Coordinates of C-alpha atoms in Angstrom, one line a residue:
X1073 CA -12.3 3.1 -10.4
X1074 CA -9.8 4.5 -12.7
X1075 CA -5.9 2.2 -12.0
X1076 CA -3.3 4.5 -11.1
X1077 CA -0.4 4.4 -12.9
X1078 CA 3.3 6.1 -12.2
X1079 CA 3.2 8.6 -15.0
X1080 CA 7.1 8.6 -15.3
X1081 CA 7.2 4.5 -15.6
X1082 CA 3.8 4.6 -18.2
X1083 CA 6.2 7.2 -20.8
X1084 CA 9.2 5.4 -20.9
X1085 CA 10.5 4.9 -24.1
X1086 CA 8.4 8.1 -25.4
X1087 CA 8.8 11.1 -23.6
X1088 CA 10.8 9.6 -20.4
X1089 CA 14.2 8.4 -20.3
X1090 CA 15.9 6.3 -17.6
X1091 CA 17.5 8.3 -14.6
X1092 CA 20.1 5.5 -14.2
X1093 CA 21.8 3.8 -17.1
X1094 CA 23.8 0.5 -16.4
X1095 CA 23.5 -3.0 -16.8
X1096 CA 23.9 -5.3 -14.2
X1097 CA 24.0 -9.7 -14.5
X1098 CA 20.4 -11.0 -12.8
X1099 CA 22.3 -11.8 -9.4
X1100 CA 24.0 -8.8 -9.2
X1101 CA 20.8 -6.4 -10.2
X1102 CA 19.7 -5.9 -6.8
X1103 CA 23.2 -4.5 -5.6
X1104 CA 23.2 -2.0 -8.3
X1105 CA 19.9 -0.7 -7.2
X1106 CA 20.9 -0.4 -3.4
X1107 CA 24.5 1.2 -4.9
X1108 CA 22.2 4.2 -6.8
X1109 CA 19.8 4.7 -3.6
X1110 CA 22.8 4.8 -1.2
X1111 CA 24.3 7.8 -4.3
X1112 CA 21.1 9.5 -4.5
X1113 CA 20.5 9.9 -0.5
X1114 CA 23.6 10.4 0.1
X1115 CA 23.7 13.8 -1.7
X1116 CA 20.4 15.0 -0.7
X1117 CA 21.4 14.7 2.8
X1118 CA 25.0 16.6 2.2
X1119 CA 23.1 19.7 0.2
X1120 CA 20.3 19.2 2.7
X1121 CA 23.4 20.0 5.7
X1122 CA 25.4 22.1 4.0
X1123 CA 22.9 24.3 1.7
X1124 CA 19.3 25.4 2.4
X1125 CA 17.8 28.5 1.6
X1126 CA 15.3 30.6 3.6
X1127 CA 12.3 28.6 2.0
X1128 CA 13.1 25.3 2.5
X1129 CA 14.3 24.3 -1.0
X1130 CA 17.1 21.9 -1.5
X1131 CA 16.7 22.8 -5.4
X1132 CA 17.4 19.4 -7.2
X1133 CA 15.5 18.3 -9.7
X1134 CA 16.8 15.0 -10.8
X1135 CA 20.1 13.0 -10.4
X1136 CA 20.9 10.7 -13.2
X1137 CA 23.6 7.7 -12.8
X1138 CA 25.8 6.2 -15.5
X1139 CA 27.9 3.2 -14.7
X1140 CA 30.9 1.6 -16.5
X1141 CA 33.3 -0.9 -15.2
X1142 CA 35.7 1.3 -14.0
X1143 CA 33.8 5.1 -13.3
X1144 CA 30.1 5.8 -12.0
X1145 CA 29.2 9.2 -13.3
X1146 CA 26.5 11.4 -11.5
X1147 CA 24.9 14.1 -12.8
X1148 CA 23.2 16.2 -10.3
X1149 CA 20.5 18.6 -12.0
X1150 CA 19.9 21.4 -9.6
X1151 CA 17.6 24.8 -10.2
X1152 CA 19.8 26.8 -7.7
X1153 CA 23.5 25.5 -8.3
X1154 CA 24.9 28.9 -6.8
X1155 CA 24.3 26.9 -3.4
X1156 CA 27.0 24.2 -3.9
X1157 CA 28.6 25.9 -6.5
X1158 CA 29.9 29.0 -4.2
X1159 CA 33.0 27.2 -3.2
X1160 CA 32.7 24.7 -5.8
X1161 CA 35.8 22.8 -6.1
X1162 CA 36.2 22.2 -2.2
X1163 CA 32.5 21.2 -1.7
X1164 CA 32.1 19.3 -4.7
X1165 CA 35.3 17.5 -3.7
X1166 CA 34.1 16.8 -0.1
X1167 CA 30.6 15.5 -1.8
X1168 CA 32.6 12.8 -3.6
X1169 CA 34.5 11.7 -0.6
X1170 CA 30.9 11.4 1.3
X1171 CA 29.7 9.6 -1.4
X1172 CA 32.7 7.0 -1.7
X1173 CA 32.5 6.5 1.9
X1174 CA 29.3 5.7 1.4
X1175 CA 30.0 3.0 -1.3
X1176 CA 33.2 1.7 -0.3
X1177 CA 34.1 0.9 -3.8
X1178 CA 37.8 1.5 -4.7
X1179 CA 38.4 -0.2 -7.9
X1180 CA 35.9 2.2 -9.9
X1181 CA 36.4 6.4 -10.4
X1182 CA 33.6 8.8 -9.4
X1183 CA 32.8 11.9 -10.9
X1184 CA 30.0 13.9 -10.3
X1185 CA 28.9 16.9 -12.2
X1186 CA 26.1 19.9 -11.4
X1187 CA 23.9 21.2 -14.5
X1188 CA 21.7 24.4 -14.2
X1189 CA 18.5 23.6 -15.4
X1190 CA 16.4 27.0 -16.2
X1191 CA 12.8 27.8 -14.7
X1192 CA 13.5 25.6 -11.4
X1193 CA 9.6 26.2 -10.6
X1194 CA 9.1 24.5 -13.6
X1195 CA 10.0 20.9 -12.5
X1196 CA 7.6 19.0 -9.6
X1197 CA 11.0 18.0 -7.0
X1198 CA 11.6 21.7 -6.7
X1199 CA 7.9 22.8 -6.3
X1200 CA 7.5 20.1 -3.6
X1201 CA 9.8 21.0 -1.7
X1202 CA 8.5 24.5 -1.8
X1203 CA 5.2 23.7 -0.7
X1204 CA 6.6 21.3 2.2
X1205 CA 8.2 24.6 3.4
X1206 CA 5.4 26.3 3.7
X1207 CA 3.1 23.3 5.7
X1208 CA 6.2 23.3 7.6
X1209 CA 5.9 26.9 8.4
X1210 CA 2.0 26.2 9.2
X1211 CA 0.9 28.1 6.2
X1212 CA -2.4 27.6 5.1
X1213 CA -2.7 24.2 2.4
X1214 CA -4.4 26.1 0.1
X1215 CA -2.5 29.4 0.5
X1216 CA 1.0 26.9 -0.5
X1217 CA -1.0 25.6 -3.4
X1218 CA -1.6 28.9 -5.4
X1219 CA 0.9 30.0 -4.6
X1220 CA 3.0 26.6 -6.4
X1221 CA 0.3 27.3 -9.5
X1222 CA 1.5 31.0 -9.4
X1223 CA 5.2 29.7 -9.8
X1224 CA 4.6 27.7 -12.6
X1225 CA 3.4 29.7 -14.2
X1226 CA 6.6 31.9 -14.3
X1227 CA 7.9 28.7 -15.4
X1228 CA 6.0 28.4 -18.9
X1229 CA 4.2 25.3 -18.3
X1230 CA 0.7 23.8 -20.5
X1231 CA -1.3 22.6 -16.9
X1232 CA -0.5 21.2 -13.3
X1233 CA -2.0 19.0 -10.8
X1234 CA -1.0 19.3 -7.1
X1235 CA -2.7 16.5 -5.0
X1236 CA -1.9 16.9 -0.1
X1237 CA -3.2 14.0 1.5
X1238 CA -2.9 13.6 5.4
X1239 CA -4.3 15.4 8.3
X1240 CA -4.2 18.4 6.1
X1241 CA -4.4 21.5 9.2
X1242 CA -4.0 19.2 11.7
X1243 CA -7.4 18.2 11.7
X1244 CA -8.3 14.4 13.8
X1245 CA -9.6 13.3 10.0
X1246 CA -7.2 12.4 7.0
X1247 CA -8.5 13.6 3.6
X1248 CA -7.5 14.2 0.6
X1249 CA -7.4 18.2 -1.1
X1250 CA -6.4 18.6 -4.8
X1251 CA -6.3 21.5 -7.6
X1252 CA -5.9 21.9 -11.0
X1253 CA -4.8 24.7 -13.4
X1254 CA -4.8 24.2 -17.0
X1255 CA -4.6 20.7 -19.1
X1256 CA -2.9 17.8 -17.5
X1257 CA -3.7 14.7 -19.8
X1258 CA -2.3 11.9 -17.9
X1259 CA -4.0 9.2 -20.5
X1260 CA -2.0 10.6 -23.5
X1261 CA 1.1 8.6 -23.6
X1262 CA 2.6 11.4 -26.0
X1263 CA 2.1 14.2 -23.4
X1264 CA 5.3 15.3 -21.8
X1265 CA 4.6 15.1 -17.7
X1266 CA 6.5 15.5 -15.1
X1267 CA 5.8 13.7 -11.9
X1268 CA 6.9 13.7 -8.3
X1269 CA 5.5 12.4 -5.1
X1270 CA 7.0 13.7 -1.9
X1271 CA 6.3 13.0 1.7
X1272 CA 6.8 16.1 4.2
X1273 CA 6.9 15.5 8.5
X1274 CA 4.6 17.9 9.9
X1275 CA 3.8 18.1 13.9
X1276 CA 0.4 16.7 13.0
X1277 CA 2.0 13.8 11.0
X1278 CA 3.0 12.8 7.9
X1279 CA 1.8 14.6 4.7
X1280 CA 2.0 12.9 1.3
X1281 CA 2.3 15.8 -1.9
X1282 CA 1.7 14.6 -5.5
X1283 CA 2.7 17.1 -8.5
X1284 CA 1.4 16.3 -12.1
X1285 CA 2.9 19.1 -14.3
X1286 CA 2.4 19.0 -18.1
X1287 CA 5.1 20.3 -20.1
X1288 CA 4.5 19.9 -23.9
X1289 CA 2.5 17.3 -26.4
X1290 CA 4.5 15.8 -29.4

């Protein structure tokens, strides 16, 4: 049997950089790891309330962290900013109040910042949340995956790999359904990939969705 590796952790240093950037004493490593979960869910549940469109798609692709002694800077990387940026100052404003509830922390500054990132098909987050929609919606599994392939490939992508696992159609027996379109090297450490695992609730249960998508080669 081939060992699975987390493509995103197996690139760092190459083609992956770190989405939080801080440096914490031993002791205190643990608290700063708790403090960036406590940020990230924090803000997918306020654009989960306060912005979802018809298809289920939240829209963010990544949140990176930065922390200094006396500011923690997020940068939210959405494909569809239009949906928090409508009103932007007020709800961007109300976001940072949720999240310094959240952390309690008085002594440091938070700022938080949205970046457009273009071809939101392009990156696995956004896709998975697509296809979640759709299994939601009791669309067909297969039906949600071509139509993910035929998104990316809007998006000007080299290959992807989408992987459901779960009682796929509600059938009594879990199994595993996969397809692939185009190159998706996962051994080559130069290969640019993208990665995401995502879990969706359906009535059935829960489904587990895995996106491979491969980008460029240096």
């Amino acid at each position: 049997m081939g060992q699975k590796i987390n493509p995103l952790g197996f690139r760092l240093g190459t083609t992956q950089s770190h989405h939080s950037l801080w440096f914490a004493q031993p002791k205190k490593y643990s608290e700063g790891l708790q403090e960036d979960k406590k940020i990230r869910d924090c803000i997918k549940n306020y654009v989960q309330k306060n912005t979802r469109l018809s298809s289920g798609v939240e829209g963010i692709a990544r949140i990176e962290i930065q922390k200094r002694l006396d500011l923690i800077q997020v940068i939210i990387y959405m494909g569809f900013p239009k949906l928090l940026i409508e009103d932007k100052p007020r709800k961007l404003e109300e976001l940072q109040m949720n999240v310094q509830k959240e952390l309690n922390c008085m002594n440091r500054k938070l700022n938080i910042a949205i970046t457009r990132i273009g071809n939101p098909y392009g990156h696995p987050n956004i896709l998975a949340e697509f296809i979640a929609g759709q299994l939601k919606n009791r669309v067909s599994f297969r039906k949600a995956m071509k139509k993910a392939i035929e998104l990316t490939e809007q998006a000007d992508t080299k290959g992807i790999q989408i992987q459901i696992a779960g009682r796929i159609d509600g059938k009594e027996i879990a199994r595993v359904e996969w397809i692939r379109e185009g190159r998706v090297p996962l051994q080559t450490i130069g290969a640019k990939i993208e990665y995401c695992s995502y879990r969706v609730r359906t009535i059935y249960g829960v489904l587990g969705i895995k996106i491979w998508i491969f980008i460029d080669e240096e």
